[in-house]
XYZ file of C-alpha atoms in Angstrom:
518
model
C 70.000 99.783 107.906
C 73.757 100.319 108.210
C 76.271 97.871 106.810
C 79.723 97.953 108.383
C 80.568 94.517 106.978
C 81.911 93.170 110.265
C 80.632 89.569 109.972
C 80.176 89.134 113.712
C 77.380 87.477 115.663
C 76.247 86.684 119.196
C 75.119 83.196 120.157
C 72.555 83.108 122.998
C 73.957 79.814 124.302
C 77.201 77.886 124.418
C 78.959 76.982 121.182
C 79.164 73.239 121.699
C 82.166 71.277 120.487
C 79.815 68.980 118.562
C 77.012 71.153 117.145
C 73.890 69.343 115.995
C 72.979 69.276 112.311
C 69.368 70.484 112.324
C 68.473 70.285 108.646
C 69.874 70.245 105.132
C 68.135 71.691 102.074
C 68.129 69.515 98.961
C 69.284 71.584 95.973
C 69.645 68.461 93.816
C 73.407 68.761 93.833
C 73.510 72.432 92.907
C 76.293 74.383 94.615
C 75.588 77.236 97.037
C 78.575 79.564 97.361
C 76.994 82.822 98.548
C 76.447 83.542 102.216
C 72.875 82.771 103.336
C 70.778 85.587 104.818
C 68.305 85.188 107.688
C 65.310 87.557 107.724
C 62.262 87.269 109.994
C 62.664 83.553 110.638
C 63.533 82.509 107.090
C 66.807 81.745 105.320
C 67.311 83.127 101.803
C 70.002 81.884 99.408
C 70.693 81.255 95.733
C 72.262 78.248 94.009
C 74.334 77.797 90.857
C 71.493 76.147 88.923
C 69.745 79.507 89.020
C 67.211 79.148 91.829
C 66.532 81.426 94.768
C 65.224 79.806 97.971
C 63.266 80.830 101.041
C 63.301 78.184 103.788
C 62.141 78.088 107.385
C 65.091 78.887 109.657
C 64.094 76.228 112.226
C 62.762 73.362 110.115
C 64.299 73.924 106.691
C 60.882 73.626 105.044
C 60.930 75.322 101.638
C 58.516 78.275 101.524
C 59.299 79.033 97.898
C 61.876 78.246 95.215
C 62.037 80.590 92.235
C 63.881 80.619 88.924
C 66.085 83.746 88.740
C 66.088 83.744 84.929
C 62.283 83.871 84.830
C 62.257 86.710 87.364
C 64.587 88.863 85.263
C 63.972 87.587 81.736
C 60.330 86.392 81.601
C 60.211 83.539 79.124
C 63.931 82.863 79.527
C 66.624 82.902 76.869
C 67.573 79.251 76.644
C 69.183 76.677 78.893
C 72.723 77.846 78.130
C 72.067 81.329 79.461
C 70.633 80.831 82.922
C 70.902 83.716 85.326
C 72.086 83.018 88.858
C 72.634 85.108 91.954
C 76.024 84.709 93.560
C 75.419 87.580 96.006
C 74.150 87.270 99.536
C 70.487 88.305 99.610
C 70.139 91.789 101.109
C 67.249 92.766 103.376
C 65.749 95.967 101.947
C 63.967 96.659 105.241
C 60.623 97.224 103.526
C 59.499 93.641 103.028
C 61.620 93.275 99.914
C 64.918 91.600 99.029
C 67.777 92.850 96.848
C 69.987 90.555 94.749
C 72.547 90.880 91.964
C 72.806 88.569 88.951
C 75.195 87.015 86.470
C 75.037 84.332 83.780
C 75.619 80.802 85.064
C 78.189 79.923 82.398
C 80.116 83.165 83.001
C 80.645 83.329 79.245
C 83.412 80.739 79.336
C 84.489 80.215 76.669
C 81.520 81.532 74.665
C 79.830 84.906 74.550
C 76.656 85.173 76.677
C 73.475 86.219 74.937
C 71.823 89.264 76.420
C 72.705 91.372 79.412
C 73.439 89.765 82.756
C 74.448 92.435 85.302
C 71.154 93.257 87.019
C 70.183 94.407 90.474
C 66.721 93.091 91.330
C 64.198 93.878 94.068
C 61.846 91.038 95.045
C 59.003 90.646 97.512
C 60.152 88.444 100.375
C 56.646 87.022 100.753
C 56.316 85.398 97.331
C 59.413 86.437 95.306
C 57.514 88.508 92.764
C 59.699 91.124 91.100
C 59.294 94.727 92.251
C 61.884 96.191 89.877
C 65.019 95.246 87.978
C 67.828 97.533 86.844
C 70.558 96.748 84.344
C 73.548 98.410 85.996
C 75.933 98.014 83.049
C 75.142 97.208 79.382
C 78.340 95.214 78.800
C 77.450 91.587 77.941
C 80.070 90.434 80.437
C 79.069 92.720 83.316
C 78.110 90.894 86.522
C 77.064 91.761 90.050
C 78.942 89.564 92.523
C 79.296 92.080 95.361
C 76.321 92.020 97.703
C 74.290 95.249 97.791
C 74.122 97.541 100.826
C 70.901 99.381 101.701
C 70.823 102.684 103.571
C 68.171 105.423 103.885
C 66.169 104.617 100.780
C 69.115 103.763 98.548
C 70.924 100.667 97.273
C 74.712 100.756 96.825
C 76.445 98.017 94.860
C 79.646 97.332 92.942
C 79.785 96.170 89.325
C 82.268 93.647 87.943
C 82.834 91.793 84.667
C 84.010 88.505 83.187
C 85.942 90.212 80.384
C 89.309 89.437 81.949
C 88.332 85.739 82.006
C 86.983 85.375 78.458
C 90.039 87.222 77.147
C 92.083 84.107 77.847
C 89.952 82.142 75.393
C 90.382 84.576 72.522
C 86.663 85.347 72.431
C 87.112 89.000 71.588
C 89.692 91.729 71.744
C 90.008 92.848 75.351
C 88.741 95.032 76.868
C 86.198 97.833 77.278
C 84.453 97.282 80.615
C 84.931 99.864 83.369
C 84.237 98.938 86.981
C 81.798 101.076 88.917
C 79.757 101.702 92.036
C 76.059 102.429 91.594
C 73.415 104.085 93.750
C 69.830 103.033 93.002
C 66.574 104.265 94.489
C 65.339 101.564 96.859
C 61.663 101.854 95.893
C 62.026 102.109 92.112
C 65.497 100.917 91.115
C 66.135 104.174 89.258
C 69.838 104.899 88.900
C 70.784 107.979 90.955
C 74.493 107.997 90.121
C 77.265 105.727 88.872
C 80.902 106.275 89.804
C 83.360 104.660 87.389
C 86.652 103.376 88.743
C 88.465 103.359 85.386
C 89.041 106.359 83.090
C 86.719 106.974 80.147
C 89.658 106.951 77.764
C 90.208 104.400 74.946
C 92.504 101.557 75.925
C 91.851 101.673 79.668
C 89.534 99.129 81.304
C 88.958 97.011 84.406
C 89.096 98.039 88.075
C 86.033 95.958 88.953
C 84.210 96.115 92.283
C 83.417 92.491 92.988
C 83.910 91.473 96.610
C 81.706 91.912 99.658
C 79.082 94.605 100.316
C 80.076 98.297 100.478
C 80.531 99.769 103.959
C 78.470 102.794 105.040
C 79.795 105.796 106.978
C 76.721 107.522 108.425
C 78.586 110.455 109.950
C 80.423 111.510 106.794
C 77.792 110.373 104.327
C 80.290 108.206 102.472
C 80.275 104.687 101.081
C 83.519 102.685 101.042
C 84.479 100.120 98.396
C 87.617 98.437 97.084
C 88.596 97.633 93.512
C 90.393 95.050 91.401
C 93.087 95.007 88.729
C 93.153 96.697 85.350
C 92.193 94.591 82.324
C 93.931 96.717 79.710
C 95.971 99.859 79.126
C 96.956 101.699 75.939
C 99.854 100.249 73.950
C 102.062 103.211 74.852
C 101.491 102.528 78.556
C 102.326 98.828 78.196
C 105.533 99.778 76.376
C 106.311 102.221 79.174
C 105.852 99.434 81.734
C 108.087 97.055 79.799
C 110.866 99.651 79.618
C 110.703 100.762 83.257
C 113.521 99.896 85.634
C 111.648 99.988 88.938
C 108.203 100.080 90.527
C 108.162 103.862 90.857
C 108.674 104.235 87.112
C 105.987 101.647 86.417
C 103.564 103.491 88.682
C 104.254 106.660 86.690
C 103.327 104.762 83.512
C 99.852 103.798 84.732
C 99.391 107.156 86.456
C 99.376 109.101 83.178
C 95.601 109.410 83.302
C 93.231 110.526 86.065
C 90.699 108.280 87.820
C 92.596 105.040 87.259
C 91.562 103.431 90.547
C 92.903 99.887 90.268
C 93.615 97.875 93.457
C 92.305 100.795 95.485
C 90.171 101.678 98.471
C 87.683 104.466 97.710
C 85.424 106.779 99.698
C 82.468 108.077 97.657
C 79.903 110.678 98.679
C 76.583 108.846 98.997
C 74.504 111.824 97.865
C 76.504 113.025 94.880
C 78.580 110.043 93.752
C 81.693 112.228 93.864
C 84.973 110.726 95.036
C 85.960 111.930 98.519
C 89.352 110.215 98.396
C 91.085 107.229 96.847
C 94.077 105.148 97.927
C 95.899 102.873 95.473
C 98.117 100.238 97.065
C 99.752 98.644 93.983
C 102.318 100.116 91.591
C 100.777 98.383 88.558
C 98.482 95.440 87.741
C 97.329 95.068 84.110
C 96.161 91.463 83.956
C 93.763 89.014 82.272
C 93.666 85.217 82.062
C 96.004 85.432 79.063
C 98.668 85.730 81.770
C 97.998 82.145 82.962
C 99.691 79.770 80.480
C 97.882 76.612 81.601
C 94.470 78.326 81.355
C 94.686 80.594 78.338
C 94.380 79.483 74.717
C 96.142 82.658 73.574
C 99.410 84.304 74.588
C 98.742 88.004 74.820
C 99.342 88.921 78.463
C 99.210 92.732 78.782
C 102.169 92.871 81.196
C 103.668 89.630 82.454
C 104.844 91.085 85.771
C 101.280 91.947 86.809
C 100.288 89.842 89.842
C 96.437 90.025 89.713
C 96.235 91.357 93.253
C 92.672 92.661 93.440
C 90.901 93.760 96.525
C 88.339 90.963 96.524
C 86.481 92.395 99.504
C 85.096 95.731 100.593
C 86.777 97.359 103.590
C 85.381 96.814 107.078
C 84.557 100.050 108.893
C 85.341 100.674 112.566
C 84.199 104.127 113.718
C 85.260 105.414 117.117
C 87.897 102.745 117.742
C 89.800 103.398 120.969
C 93.509 103.123 120.164
C 95.330 104.006 123.372
C 94.511 107.631 124.158
C 93.218 108.281 120.626
C 89.847 107.565 119.069
C 90.110 106.637 115.403
C 87.792 105.853 112.505
C 89.520 102.978 110.727
C 88.938 100.996 107.548
C 90.472 97.526 107.291
C 90.770 95.492 104.095
C 92.605 92.393 102.899
C 94.056 91.958 99.418
C 94.721 88.898 97.259
C 98.401 89.755 97.732
C 98.247 88.600 101.351
C 98.663 92.175 102.602
C 96.192 93.682 105.045
C 95.700 97.432 105.370
C 94.481 99.840 108.014
C 93.248 103.117 106.507
C 92.318 106.460 108.067
C 88.630 106.681 107.128
C 88.688 110.481 107.013
C 91.693 110.956 104.741
C 92.583 107.648 103.096
C 96.057 107.704 104.634
C 97.569 104.279 105.319
C 97.841 103.761 109.083
C 99.492 100.358 108.814
C 100.080 97.493 106.397
C 100.667 93.914 107.488
C 101.878 90.971 105.442
C 99.912 87.902 106.512
C 101.372 85.488 103.983
C 101.718 84.558 100.337
C 99.311 85.873 97.692
C 98.213 84.542 94.305
C 95.646 85.118 91.564
C 93.134 83.279 93.768
C 94.254 84.651 97.126
C 95.415 85.700 99.572
C 92.312 87.244 101.003
C 89.017 87.630 99.147
C 85.218 87.637 99.563
C 85.307 89.115 103.075
C 86.829 89.118 106.543
C 85.316 89.001 110.040
C 85.746 91.046 113.206
C 84.918 91.130 116.887
C 83.666 94.673 116.282
C 86.125 96.100 118.808
C 89.861 95.631 118.178
C 90.434 92.520 116.062
C 89.928 91.620 112.410
C 90.091 87.994 111.248
C 91.541 87.403 107.789
C 91.477 84.219 105.769
C 94.369 83.414 103.466
C 93.495 80.787 100.876
C 97.170 80.183 100.024
C 96.154 78.832 96.631
C 99.841 78.910 95.731
C 100.335 76.220 98.433
C 103.634 77.688 99.447
C 105.192 77.058 102.842
C 104.361 80.111 104.952
C 106.154 80.686 108.244
C 103.423 81.827 110.611
C 103.770 84.816 112.923
C 102.754 84.037 116.505
C 101.512 80.515 115.694
C 98.453 79.605 117.732
C 98.653 76.834 120.344
C 98.575 73.490 118.535
C 99.161 75.008 115.090
C 102.261 74.091 113.106
C 104.761 76.905 112.689
C 104.568 76.554 108.914
C 101.318 76.490 106.917
C 101.388 74.782 103.520
C 97.695 75.373 102.873
C 95.103 77.858 104.041
C 95.379 79.691 107.339
C 93.644 82.272 109.509
C 95.103 85.471 110.922
C 93.960 87.720 113.775
C 95.167 91.321 113.445
C 94.942 94.283 115.821
C 92.814 96.971 114.162
C 94.774 99.855 115.694
C 98.319 98.699 115.026
C 98.200 95.965 112.391
C 100.085 93.644 114.740
C 99.413 89.947 114.188
C 97.887 88.469 117.343
C 97.936 84.894 116.090
C 98.008 82.769 112.971
C 96.642 79.244 112.664
C 96.959 76.695 109.866
C 93.744 75.079 108.650
C 94.040 71.550 110.144
C 93.455 69.711 106.874
C 96.052 68.048 104.629
C 97.613 71.025 102.810
C 96.289 70.739 99.252
C 93.518 72.641 97.494
C 91.165 70.978 99.969
C 92.613 73.016 102.821
C 92.196 76.398 101.155
C 90.242 78.841 103.296
C 88.636 80.522 100.306
C 85.478 81.955 101.876
C 84.778 84.650 104.455
C 84.936 83.622 108.136
C 82.438 84.597 110.825
C 83.125 85.684 114.406
C 80.885 84.258 117.162
C 80.686 85.446 120.756
C 78.670 83.615 123.370
C 76.182 85.804 125.220
C 77.266 87.002 128.659
C 80.176 88.830 130.244
C 82.368 85.716 130.229
C 81.219 84.332 126.895
C 83.778 82.509 124.806
C 84.731 83.830 121.375
C 85.299 81.854 118.193
C 85.995 82.434 114.520
C 84.772 79.900 111.946
C 86.384 79.413 108.523
C 84.802 77.523 105.585
C 87.160 75.339 103.519
C 87.378 73.671 100.116
C 87.525 70.187 101.652
C 85.389 67.511 99.981
C 83.444 67.119 103.230
C 82.657 70.827 103.514
C 84.600 71.245 106.739
C 84.147 74.416 108.786
C 87.075 74.987 111.124
C 86.450 76.859 114.388
C 89.282 78.523 116.294
C 89.295 80.239 119.665
C 89.151 83.895 118.604
C 91.407 85.063 121.425
C 94.186 82.498 121.064
C 93.738 80.861 117.648
C 93.685 77.393 119.199
C 91.612 74.891 117.207
C 88.269 74.316 118.910
C 86.185 72.076 116.664
C 85.437 71.127 113.062
C 81.922 71.032 111.622
C 80.988 68.901 108.604
C 78.539 70.648 106.256
C 79.035 68.588 103.065
C 79.608 66.519 101.070
C 80.816 69.392 98.933
C 83.338 72.183 99.472
C 82.342 75.456 101.099
C 83.292 79.041 100.275
C 80.019 80.351 101.666
C 80.361 82.803 104.520
C 78.470 81.231 107.446
C 75.532 83.165 108.896
C 74.878 82.909 112.649
C 71.462 83.910 114.014
C 69.693 82.944 117.273
C 72.110 80.126 118.046
C 71.959 78.561 114.578
C 74.722 78.525 111.974
C 73.751 78.345 108.296
C 76.258 77.701 105.522
C 76.200 76.960 101.803
C 77.613 73.696 100.477
C 79.348 72.996 97.180
C 81.903 74.890 95.150
C 83.296 73.608 91.859
C 84.034 76.745 89.835
C 87.236 76.888 87.771
C 88.287 73.414 88.891
C 88.531 74.305 92.576
C 86.795 72.555 95.441
C 84.154 69.843 95.266
C 80.603 69.906 93.955
C 77.623 69.472 96.245
C 76.351 65.890 96.116
C 72.763 66.603 97.149
C 72.131 69.372 99.659
C 73.289 72.949 99.156
C 72.577 74.375 102.618
C 73.290 72.985 106.072
C 71.976 74.349 109.379
C 73.649 73.623 112.727
C 72.331 74.243 116.230
C 75.317 75.646 118.079
């Protein structure tokens, strides 16, 4: 199995303007924010109450529903410490599933009991556990990036909630170091672990928390992207405060090796050794203490830090024909609103494109989509709700977006092909906070669409013509907001319903998964 993270699908029939709702799965009002996965005629997904589901892809009949806490911690550890899976379920290709876990409460504002950052292998037939591996002993470590499976190995990023609990004064921040882990597919044994932050007192952060790592078969590399620093030594913070420009600030945080914050990395799959790394930010030492209306303490490491993680792994496009040249290109979007094209062989930046305003919540995160040929489709949540003047506004779109919007970018050049505002009243409800999916109708003349989930109370999914950006139709998956990346298989679209984390979005009222017949 090879994951290139492209989020593209082919529909065997026409994508009708009014798709039929086929079924909805009752999760008793529990939110489903991870992308569903379809394997051998069944849909697999987790909810925020801590259950993992297997349902028939045609009828929605529940084959099994299992408690994640009981799978990992037999006997449980109490109602306040439920484990959930926020990752998309990964097909191991051997009859098993792979998931990552975290504590439901996310330790806010209290300290979770026990470890929470596990990768777990389960039998798809009955959900019995095959193995479980604690990938980081930190009590705040979590696995939110979906695993990738390739040639008998599991590759996954490791993140943490330390930067969040720091804002509540729970403990002195911070000690967690982000990482990428390779596990043996059959046993879960850890083969290697590459840390993205230096093993030096005072340095922490650089989590790997977005979408699944991308695999480069030819080079034997795995590609990931990282987030912001949580902390730096006092001398470094003083250096930042006394610096006159970005170049000087970059020199402050560059005093130590292997400080891969806000970076794209290529790692050798066999050895776990870094092939190359590319940082795109001058500095970014940030925790929730930097948000006055959230934090109960005032101890921001460096107030100028923007919290501009890469909240998604890069998409990989090998053998892309760019004029007379053939290029291997990585494409990634950042919470800053900047998109990047990277030479996969060297890490050199081929292009960078500003799609629109960034913020601590995006900008781009959780994943992008692609036609697999020449176009990548970004979502920009625009959680800052600033007026953004669109480049090449799509037919029917306003020239200025005050809420979320989509962007189509040429993979070779970074040129913006079109931008389109989400056609919902521009408040938090219009934020396009989840990964889109590209859909092409089967046949030489098949139409192409890109579908964006939104934080609207109704769970609206907005479909645009992928070639022009013109609005095509809007699907209603709710009630309940959606940040779940839609999955499209055999002419059906499956999407999670409900998102109410951190005060965003709207909670699911009853059902947590909706299936449409396109």
